[in-house]
Amino acid sequence: MNTSSELLLFVVGLLLMLTVMAGSFSSRFGLPALLGFLGLGMLAGADGPGGINFEDHAAAQGVGVLCLVFILFSGGLDTHWKSVRRATVPALVLATVGVLVSAGVVAISAMWLFAFTPLQGFLLGSVIASTDAAAVFAILRSSRLPLRDEVRGLIELESGSNDPMAIFLVGAVLLLIATPDTSVAALVPDFMLQMAVGAGVGYGIGVGMPMLLRRAQLHVGGLALVVSIAVALLGYGLAGLIGGSGFLACYVAGIVAGHREFPDKETVSLFQDGLAWLAQVVMFLTLGLLVYPTELLDVAGPGLAVTAVLMLVARPLSVFLCLAPFRAYGWREKLFVSWAGLRGAVPIVLATFPIVAGVEGAQSIFNIVFFVVLVSSIVQGPTLGWMARRLSLDRPG
């Protein structure tokens, strides 16, 4: 019994260490760290030399949700509200209407390219429609790209707040597949309620955390770190229990708390940043274990086609359409925001939902989504800095 637990802990520690090294190695070549994390997960899986046979999509989904809670909360803490508040309205438009437009364009292309049914096509489009907060936060903050505040704020706010729309769309499509007579119009008020409740819970918890830390006067500094963990979990759990978006609550709570002063703020922020990186490592490693690299070769053609539609048609169309009323963003800014729509862990986590629900063809959708994330990371991630320089967005306006 002892040998078994010791071996398990040794393997977990070794995988975490190797995953960090793989992420650092990929970053040296200008590639997103998530590629190293995913790559090692694939090597450790059943198809790789590691030989770990992991096929529990429900467990992977749970791990992904938990990790995203801390990633979004940390991203909110590190968001400087004064520099991004002017981008709030356009970011919310992109996070809702933009996600819907992208999902629709991908759905139409999937119906035409792969003879998908409308619901299958829209399910694929909904899964990959949102940009990934983990990937965007990691690249923008690790590369220290000197973007203009209005552009950086727009990208960060959108990536942190568009997950609820994607989750809602995926859930709506799965509901329509299970019960075709469901009224689509009846789902709209539910989405509005989720957003409002999630934002309200996040604001309340974000205000309460600094007040608690100021009044509690914790004499042990480590307890403040425990409070920050509890706040992230409470935000997600409370919002979900009363019908709100837990992910939005976590991100809003982080932004609101980060805008206020409280004891040990720098230590809490640094701790949450480290916890967010650990969450990324665990999440991408777990998701990488789910994939069989040999199966990715079978979806290479469809995957490249979907990636091309997403990067060159769906994302630019949604950005230019949603930002048209906002004069602060010219064609250069819109083009860069279009290119900065990286896909990462969120689409992969969402791709496990149809598998858990037992939807026909769900495994193929999962493999296509994973392939799209890999290509997006390889193509878009390393070229963000180059694109910013070409568009003259890497210096103050």
CSV table of C-alpha atoms in Angstrom, one decimal:
chain,number,residue,atom,x,y,z
A,1,MET,CA,0.0,0.0,0.0
A,2,ASN,CA,2.8,2.4,0.9
A,3,THR,CA,4.8,1.5,-2.2
A,4,SER,CA,1.8,2.2,-4.3
A,5,SER,CA,1.1,5.7,-2.9
A,6,GLU,CA,4.8,6.5,-3.0
A,7,LEU,CA,5.0,5.5,-6.7
A,8,LEU,CA,1.9,7.5,-7.5
A,9,LEU,CA,3.3,10.7,-5.8
A,10,PHE,CA,6.6,10.2,-7.5
A,11,VAL,CA,5.0,9.9,-10.9
A,12,VAL,CA,2.8,12.9,-10.4
A,13,GLY,CA,5.8,15.0,-9.2
A,14,LEU,CA,7.9,13.8,-12.1
A,15,LEU,CA,5.1,14.6,-14.6
A,16,LEU,CA,4.6,18.1,-13.1
A,17,MET,CA,8.4,18.8,-13.3
A,18,LEU,CA,8.7,17.5,-16.8
A,19,THR,CA,5.7,19.5,-17.9
A,20,VAL,CA,7.1,22.7,-16.6
A,21,MET,CA,10.4,22.0,-18.4
A,22,ALA,CA,8.6,21.2,-21.6
A,23,GLY,CA,6.6,24.5,-21.3
A,24,SER,CA,9.8,26.4,-20.7
A,25,PHE,CA,11.5,24.7,-23.6
A,26,SER,CA,8.7,25.6,-26.0
A,27,SER,CA,8.7,29.2,-24.8
A,28,ARG,CA,12.4,29.6,-25.7
A,29,PHE,CA,11.4,29.0,-29.4
A,30,GLY,CA,8.6,31.6,-29.2
A,31,LEU,CA,5.9,29.0,-28.8
A,32,PRO,CA,3.2,29.2,-26.1
A,33,ALA,CA,4.0,27.2,-23.0
A,34,LEU,CA,0.7,25.3,-23.4
A,35,LEU,CA,2.1,23.5,-26.3
A,36,GLY,CA,4.8,22.0,-24.1
A,37,PHE,CA,2.2,21.1,-21.5
A,38,LEU,CA,-0.1,19.4,-24.0
A,39,GLY,CA,2.8,17.8,-25.8
A,40,LEU,CA,4.1,16.1,-22.7
A,41,GLY,CA,0.6,15.0,-21.8
A,42,MET,CA,0.3,13.3,-25.2
A,43,LEU,CA,3.7,11.7,-24.8
A,44,ALA,CA,2.7,10.4,-21.3
A,45,GLY,CA,-0.6,9.0,-22.7
A,46,ALA,CA,-1.5,5.6,-24.0
A,47,ASP,CA,-0.1,6.4,-27.5
A,48,GLY,CA,3.2,7.7,-26.2
A,49,PRO,CA,6.2,6.2,-24.4
A,50,GLY,CA,4.5,6.9,-21.0
A,51,GLY,CA,1.7,4.4,-21.7
A,52,ILE,CA,-0.7,6.0,-19.2
A,53,ASN,CA,-4.2,4.9,-20.3
A,54,PHE,CA,-6.5,7.8,-19.2
A,55,GLU,CA,-9.9,7.9,-20.8
A,56,ASP,CA,-12.1,9.5,-18.0
A,57,HIS,CA,-13.5,12.5,-19.8
A,58,ALA,CA,-15.8,13.4,-16.8
A,59,ALA,CA,-12.8,13.5,-14.5
A,60,ALA,CA,-10.8,15.6,-17.0
A,61,GLN,CA,-13.8,17.9,-17.3
A,62,GLY,CA,-13.9,18.4,-13.5
A,63,VAL,CA,-10.1,19.0,-13.4
A,64,GLY,CA,-10.5,21.6,-16.2
A,65,VAL,CA,-13.3,23.4,-14.5
A,66,LEU,CA,-11.4,23.6,-11.2
A,67,CYS,CA,-8.2,24.9,-12.9
A,68,LEU,CA,-10.1,27.5,-14.9
A,69,VAL,CA,-11.6,28.9,-11.6
A,70,PHE,CA,-8.1,29.8,-10.4
A,71,ILE,CA,-6.8,30.9,-13.8
A,72,LEU,CA,-9.7,33.4,-14.2
A,73,PHE,CA,-9.5,34.6,-10.6
A,74,SER,CA,-5.7,35.2,-10.9
A,75,GLY,CA,-6.2,36.9,-14.3
A,76,GLY,CA,-8.8,39.2,-12.7
A,77,LEU,CA,-6.4,40.1,-9.8
A,78,ASP,CA,-3.7,41.0,-12.3
A,79,THR,CA,-6.0,43.1,-14.5
A,80,HIS,CA,-5.4,46.9,-13.9
A,81,TRP,CA,-9.0,48.2,-14.0
A,82,LYS,CA,-8.0,51.8,-14.6
A,83,SER,CA,-6.2,50.9,-17.8
A,84,VAL,CA,-8.9,48.5,-19.2
A,85,ARG,CA,-12.2,50.0,-18.1
A,86,ARG,CA,-12.6,52.0,-21.3
A,87,ALA,CA,-12.7,48.6,-23.2
A,88,THR,CA,-15.5,47.2,-21.0
A,89,VAL,CA,-18.4,47.7,-23.5
A,90,PRO,CA,-16.6,46.6,-26.6
A,91,ALA,CA,-15.2,43.6,-24.7
A,92,LEU,CA,-18.6,42.5,-23.6
A,93,VAL,CA,-20.0,42.8,-27.1
A,94,LEU,CA,-17.2,40.6,-28.4
A,95,ALA,CA,-17.7,38.2,-25.5
A,96,THR,CA,-21.3,37.7,-26.4
A,97,VAL,CA,-22.3,38.7,-30.0
A,98,GLY,CA,-18.8,37.9,-31.2
A,99,VAL,CA,-18.9,34.4,-29.9
A,100,LEU,CA,-22.3,33.8,-31.4
A,101,VAL,CA,-21.1,35.1,-34.8
A,102,SER,CA,-18.0,32.9,-34.7
A,103,ALA,CA,-20.0,29.9,-33.8
A,104,GLY,CA,-22.5,30.5,-36.6
A,105,VAL,CA,-19.8,30.9,-39.3
A,106,VAL,CA,-18.0,27.7,-38.1
A,107,ALA,CA,-21.3,25.9,-38.0
A,108,ILE,CA,-22.1,26.8,-41.6
A,109,SER,CA,-18.7,25.8,-42.8
A,110,ALA,CA,-18.9,22.5,-40.9
A,111,MET,CA,-22.2,21.7,-42.6
A,112,TRP,CA,-20.8,22.4,-46.0
A,113,LEU,CA,-17.3,20.8,-45.5
A,114,PHE,CA,-18.3,17.7,-43.5
A,115,ALA,CA,-22.0,17.2,-44.1
A,116,PHE,CA,-22.7,17.9,-40.4
A,117,THR,CA,-26.3,18.4,-39.3
A,118,PRO,CA,-27.1,21.9,-38.2
A,119,LEU,CA,-26.9,21.0,-34.5
A,120,GLN,CA,-23.6,19.1,-35.0
A,121,GLY,CA,-22.1,22.0,-36.8
A,122,PHE,CA,-23.3,24.6,-34.2
A,123,LEU,CA,-22.0,22.3,-31.4
A,124,LEU,CA,-18.5,22.3,-33.0
A,125,GLY,CA,-18.8,26.1,-33.6
A,126,SER,CA,-19.8,26.8,-30.0
A,127,VAL,CA,-17.0,24.7,-28.6
A,128,ILE,CA,-14.3,26.6,-30.4
A,129,ALA,CA,-15.9,30.0,-30.6
A,130,SER,CA,-14.4,31.5,-27.4
A,131,THR,CA,-10.8,32.7,-27.0
A,132,ASP,CA,-8.9,31.2,-24.1
A,133,ALA,CA,-8.1,33.2,-21.1
A,134,ALA,CA,-5.2,31.0,-19.9
A,135,ALA,CA,-3.5,31.2,-23.3
A,136,VAL,CA,-4.0,35.0,-23.7
A,137,PHE,CA,-3.0,35.9,-20.2
A,138,ALA,CA,0.1,33.7,-20.4
A,139,ILE,CA,1.3,35.0,-23.7
A,140,LEU,CA,0.6,38.7,-23.1
A,141,ARG,CA,2.1,38.8,-19.6
A,142,SER,CA,5.1,36.5,-20.2
A,143,SER,CA,6.1,38.2,-23.5
A,144,ARG,CA,5.8,41.6,-21.9
A,145,LEU,CA,4.5,42.9,-25.3
A,146,PRO,CA,4.2,46.7,-25.0
A,147,LEU,CA,0.7,46.9,-26.4
A,148,ARG,CA,-1.4,50.1,-26.1
A,149,ASP,CA,-3.7,50.0,-23.1
A,150,GLU,CA,-7.0,50.0,-25.0
A,151,VAL,CA,-5.9,47.0,-27.2
A,152,ARG,CA,-4.5,45.0,-24.3
A,153,GLY,CA,-7.5,45.8,-22.1
A,154,LEU,CA,-9.9,44.7,-24.8
A,155,ILE,CA,-8.1,41.4,-25.4
A,156,GLU,CA,-7.8,40.5,-21.7
A,157,LEU,CA,-11.4,41.5,-20.8
A,158,GLU,CA,-12.8,39.6,-23.8
A,159,SER,CA,-10.9,36.4,-23.1
A,160,GLY,CA,-11.8,36.5,-19.4
A,161,SER,CA,-15.5,37.1,-20.0
A,162,ASN,CA,-16.4,35.1,-23.1
A,163,ASP,CA,-16.4,31.7,-21.5
A,164,PRO,CA,-20.0,32.0,-20.1
A,165,MET,CA,-21.4,32.6,-23.6
A,166,ALA,CA,-19.5,29.6,-25.1
A,167,ILE,CA,-20.7,27.4,-22.2
A,168,PHE,CA,-24.2,28.6,-22.5
A,169,LEU,CA,-24.2,27.8,-26.3
A,170,VAL,CA,-22.8,24.3,-25.8
A,171,GLY,CA,-25.3,23.6,-23.1
A,172,ALA,CA,-28.1,24.9,-25.3
A,173,VAL,CA,-27.1,22.8,-28.3
A,174,LEU,CA,-26.8,19.7,-26.1
A,175,LEU,CA,-30.3,20.4,-24.7
A,176,LEU,CA,-31.7,20.8,-28.2
A,177,ILE,CA,-30.1,17.5,-29.2
A,178,ALA,CA,-31.6,15.7,-26.2
A,179,THR,CA,-35.0,17.4,-26.4
A,180,PRO,CA,-35.6,18.8,-29.9
A,181,ASP,CA,-38.9,20.5,-29.0
A,182,THR,CA,-37.1,22.9,-26.7
A,183,SER,CA,-37.8,26.6,-27.5
A,184,VAL,CA,-34.7,28.5,-28.4
A,185,ALA,CA,-36.3,31.8,-27.5
A,186,ALA,CA,-36.9,30.6,-24.0
A,187,LEU,CA,-33.2,30.1,-23.5
A,188,VAL,CA,-32.3,33.8,-23.9
A,189,PRO,CA,-33.7,35.0,-20.6
A,190,ASP,CA,-31.8,32.2,-18.9
A,191,PHE,CA,-28.5,33.4,-20.4
A,192,MET,CA,-29.2,37.0,-19.3
A,193,LEU,CA,-29.9,35.8,-15.8
A,194,GLN,CA,-26.7,33.7,-15.7
A,195,MET,CA,-24.6,36.8,-16.8
A,196,ALA,CA,-26.3,39.1,-14.3
A,197,VAL,CA,-26.1,36.8,-11.4
A,198,GLY,CA,-22.5,35.8,-12.1
A,199,ALA,CA,-21.4,39.5,-12.3
A,200,GLY,CA,-23.4,40.4,-9.2
A,201,VAL,CA,-21.9,37.5,-7.1
A,202,GLY,CA,-18.4,38.3,-8.4
A,203,TYR,CA,-18.7,41.9,-7.5
A,204,GLY,CA,-20.0,41.1,-4.0
A,205,ILE,CA,-17.3,38.6,-3.3
A,206,GLY,CA,-14.7,40.9,-4.8
A,207,VAL,CA,-15.7,43.7,-2.4
A,208,GLY,CA,-16.0,41.3,0.5
A,209,MET,CA,-12.5,39.8,0.3
A,210,PRO,CA,-10.5,43.0,1.0
A,211,MET,CA,-12.9,44.0,3.8
A,212,LEU,CA,-12.5,40.6,5.4
A,213,LEU,CA,-8.7,40.7,5.2
A,214,ARG,CA,-8.6,44.2,6.6
A,215,ARG,CA,-10.9,43.5,9.5
A,216,ALA,CA,-9.7,40.0,10.4
A,217,GLN,CA,-6.2,41.2,11.0
A,218,LEU,CA,-4.7,37.8,10.3
A,219,HIS,CA,-1.4,37.4,12.2
A,220,VAL,CA,-0.3,34.4,10.1
A,221,GLY,CA,0.4,35.7,6.6
A,222,GLY,CA,-0.3,32.3,5.1
A,223,LEU,CA,-4.0,32.5,6.1
A,224,ALA,CA,-4.5,35.3,3.6
A,225,LEU,CA,-3.5,32.9,0.9
A,226,VAL,CA,-6.1,30.4,2.2
A,227,VAL,CA,-8.7,33.1,2.1
A,228,SER,CA,-7.9,33.9,-1.6
A,229,ILE,CA,-8.4,30.2,-2.5
A,230,ALA,CA,-11.7,30.1,-0.6
A,231,VAL,CA,-12.9,33.3,-2.3
A,232,ALA,CA,-12.3,31.8,-5.8
A,233,LEU,CA,-14.1,28.6,-4.9
A,234,LEU,CA,-17.0,30.5,-3.2
A,235,GLY,CA,-17.4,32.8,-6.2
A,236,TYR,CA,-17.8,29.9,-8.6
A,237,GLY,CA,-19.9,27.7,-6.3
A,238,LEU,CA,-22.3,30.4,-5.1
A,239,ALA,CA,-23.0,31.7,-8.6
A,240,GLY,CA,-23.6,28.3,-9.9
A,241,LEU,CA,-26.0,27.4,-7.0
A,242,ILE,CA,-28.2,30.4,-7.7
A,243,GLY,CA,-28.3,30.1,-11.4
A,244,GLY,CA,-25.4,32.3,-12.4
A,245,SER,CA,-22.1,31.9,-14.3
A,246,GLY,CA,-19.4,30.7,-12.0
A,247,PHE,CA,-16.6,31.5,-14.4
A,248,LEU,CA,-17.8,35.1,-14.8
A,249,ALA,CA,-18.1,35.4,-11.0
A,250,CYS,CA,-14.5,34.3,-10.5
A,251,TYR,CA,-13.1,36.8,-13.1
A,252,VAL,CA,-15.2,39.7,-11.8
A,253,ALA,CA,-14.3,38.9,-8.2
A,254,GLY,CA,-10.6,39.0,-9.2
A,255,ILE,CA,-10.9,42.4,-10.9
A,256,VAL,CA,-12.9,44.0,-8.1
A,257,ALA,CA,-10.6,42.6,-5.4
A,258,GLY,CA,-7.5,43.6,-7.3
A,259,HIS,CA,-8.8,47.2,-7.6
A,260,ARG,CA,-8.8,47.5,-3.8
A,261,GLU,CA,-6.1,47.6,-1.1
A,262,PHE,CA,-5.9,44.9,1.5
A,263,PRO,CA,-3.1,43.4,3.7
A,264,ASP,CA,-0.6,41.1,2.0
A,265,LYS,CA,-2.0,42.1,-1.4
A,266,GLU,CA,1.3,41.6,-3.2
A,267,THR,CA,1.8,38.2,-1.6
A,268,VAL,CA,-1.7,37.1,-2.4
A,269,SER,CA,-1.3,38.2,-6.0
A,270,LEU,CA,2.0,36.4,-6.4
A,271,PHE,CA,0.6,33.3,-4.8
A,272,GLN,CA,-2.5,33.3,-7.1
A,273,ASP,CA,-0.2,33.8,-10.1
A,274,GLY,CA,1.8,30.7,-9.1
A,275,LEU,CA,-1.5,28.8,-8.4
A,276,ALA,CA,-2.7,29.8,-11.9
A,277,TRP,CA,0.4,28.4,-13.5
A,278,LEU,CA,0.1,25.2,-11.6
A,279,ALA,CA,-3.5,25.0,-12.8
A,280,GLN,CA,-2.4,25.5,-16.4
A,281,VAL,CA,0.2,22.7,-16.0
A,282,VAL,CA,-2.3,20.3,-14.4
A,283,MET,CA,-5.1,21.1,-16.9
A,284,PHE,CA,-3.1,20.9,-20.1
A,285,LEU,CA,-1.3,17.8,-18.9
A,286,THR,CA,-4.6,16.1,-18.1
A,287,LEU,CA,-6.2,17.1,-21.4
A,288,GLY,CA,-3.1,15.9,-23.3
A,289,LEU,CA,-3.5,12.5,-21.7
A,290,LEU,CA,-7.0,12.2,-23.3
A,291,VAL,CA,-5.7,12.5,-26.8
A,292,TYR,CA,-4.3,9.7,-29.0
A,293,PRO,CA,-1.9,11.4,-31.4
A,294,THR,CA,-2.6,8.7,-34.1
A,295,GLU,CA,-6.2,9.8,-34.1
A,296,LEU,CA,-5.2,13.4,-34.8
A,297,LEU,CA,-3.8,12.4,-38.1
A,298,ASP,CA,-7.2,11.2,-39.2
A,299,VAL,CA,-8.7,14.6,-38.6
A,300,ALA,CA,-5.8,16.6,-39.9
A,301,GLY,CA,-7.7,17.6,-43.1
A,302,PRO,CA,-10.9,18.6,-41.3
A,303,GLY,CA,-8.9,20.2,-38.6
A,304,LEU,CA,-6.9,22.4,-41.0
A,305,ALA,CA,-10.1,23.4,-42.8
A,306,VAL,CA,-11.9,24.4,-39.5
A,307,THR,CA,-8.8,26.3,-38.3
A,308,ALA,CA,-8.6,28.3,-41.6
A,309,VAL,CA,-12.3,29.2,-41.4
A,310,LEU,CA,-11.9,30.2,-37.7
A,311,MET,CA,-8.7,32.2,-38.1
A,312,LEU,CA,-9.3,33.8,-41.4
A,313,VAL,CA,-13.1,34.2,-41.6
A,314,ALA,CA,-15.1,33.7,-38.4
A,315,ARG,CA,-12.9,35.5,-36.0
A,316,PRO,CA,-12.1,38.6,-38.2
A,317,LEU,CA,-15.8,38.8,-39.2
A,318,SER,CA,-17.0,38.8,-35.6
A,319,VAL,CA,-14.3,41.4,-34.5
A,320,PHE,CA,-14.9,43.8,-37.3
A,321,LEU,CA,-18.7,43.5,-37.0
A,322,CYS,CA,-18.7,43.9,-33.2
A,323,LEU,CA,-16.2,46.8,-33.1
A,324,ALA,CA,-17.8,48.7,-35.9
A,325,PRO,CA,-19.7,51.1,-33.6
A,326,PHE,CA,-16.5,51.9,-31.6
A,327,ARG,CA,-14.4,54.6,-33.2
A,328,ALA,CA,-11.5,54.1,-30.8
A,329,TYR,CA,-10.6,50.9,-32.8
A,330,GLY,CA,-9.3,51.4,-36.3
A,331,TRP,CA,-8.7,48.6,-38.8
A,332,ARG,CA,-5.2,48.0,-37.4
A,333,GLU,CA,-6.6,47.4,-33.9
A,334,LYS,CA,-9.4,45.2,-35.3
A,335,LEU,CA,-6.9,43.2,-37.3
A,336,PHE,CA,-4.7,42.6,-34.3
A,337,VAL,CA,-7.6,41.6,-32.0
A,338,SER,CA,-8.7,39.2,-34.7
A,339,TRP,CA,-5.3,37.6,-34.8
A,340,ALA,CA,-5.1,37.5,-30.9
A,341,GLY,CA,-8.1,35.2,-30.6
A,342,LEU,CA,-6.0,32.2,-29.4
A,343,ARG,CA,-7.7,28.9,-28.6
A,344,GLY,CA,-6.6,26.9,-25.6
A,345,ALA,CA,-7.9,24.8,-22.7
A,346,VAL,CA,-11.5,26.1,-22.7
A,347,PRO,CA,-12.4,24.7,-26.1
A,348,ILE,CA,-10.8,21.3,-25.2
A,349,VAL,CA,-12.7,21.3,-21.8
A,350,LEU,CA,-15.9,22.1,-23.6
A,351,ALA,CA,-15.3,19.4,-26.1
A,352,THR,CA,-15.5,16.8,-23.3
A,353,PHE,CA,-19.2,17.9,-22.6
A,354,PRO,CA,-20.6,16.1,-25.7
A,355,ILE,CA,-18.6,13.0,-24.9
A,356,VAL,CA,-19.9,12.9,-21.4
A,357,ALA,CA,-23.4,13.5,-22.7
A,358,GLY,CA,-23.1,10.6,-25.1
A,359,VAL,CA,-23.6,12.7,-28.3
A,360,GLU,CA,-23.1,10.9,-31.6
A,361,GLY,CA,-19.8,11.8,-33.2
A,362,ALA,CA,-18.5,13.6,-30.1
A,363,GLN,CA,-15.1,11.9,-30.2
A,364,SER,CA,-14.5,13.2,-33.7
A,365,ILE,CA,-15.5,16.7,-32.6
A,366,PHE,CA,-13.1,16.4,-29.6
A,367,ASN,CA,-10.2,15.4,-31.9
A,368,ILE,CA,-10.9,18.2,-34.4
A,369,VAL,CA,-11.1,20.8,-31.5
A,370,PHE,CA,-7.7,19.5,-30.1
A,371,PHE,CA,-6.2,19.8,-33.6
A,372,VAL,CA,-7.5,23.4,-34.0
A,373,VAL,CA,-6.0,24.4,-30.6
A,374,LEU,CA,-2.6,23.0,-31.6
A,375,VAL,CA,-2.5,24.8,-34.9
A,376,SER,CA,-3.8,28.0,-33.4
A,377,SER,CA,-1.1,28.0,-30.8
A,378,ILE,CA,1.6,27.2,-33.3
A,379,VAL,CA,0.6,29.8,-35.8
A,380,GLN,CA,-0.9,32.6,-33.8
A,381,GLY,CA,1.0,32.5,-30.5
A,382,PRO,CA,4.5,33.1,-31.8
A,383,THR,CA,3.4,35.8,-34.3
A,384,LEU,CA,1.5,38.1,-31.9
A,385,GLY,CA,4.6,40.3,-31.3
A,386,TRP,CA,5.4,40.4,-35.1
A,387,MET,CA,1.8,41.4,-35.9
A,388,ALA,CA,1.8,44.1,-33.2
A,389,ARG,CA,5.0,45.6,-34.7
A,390,ARG,CA,3.8,45.4,-38.2
A,391,LEU,CA,0.6,47.2,-37.3
A,392,SER,CA,2.5,49.8,-35.1
A,393,LEU,CA,0.6,48.8,-32.0
A,394,ASP,CA,3.7,48.1,-29.9
A,395,ARG,CA,4.1,51.7,-28.9
A,396,PRO,CA,1.9,54.5,-27.4
A,397,GLY,CA,-0.6,56.0,-29.7
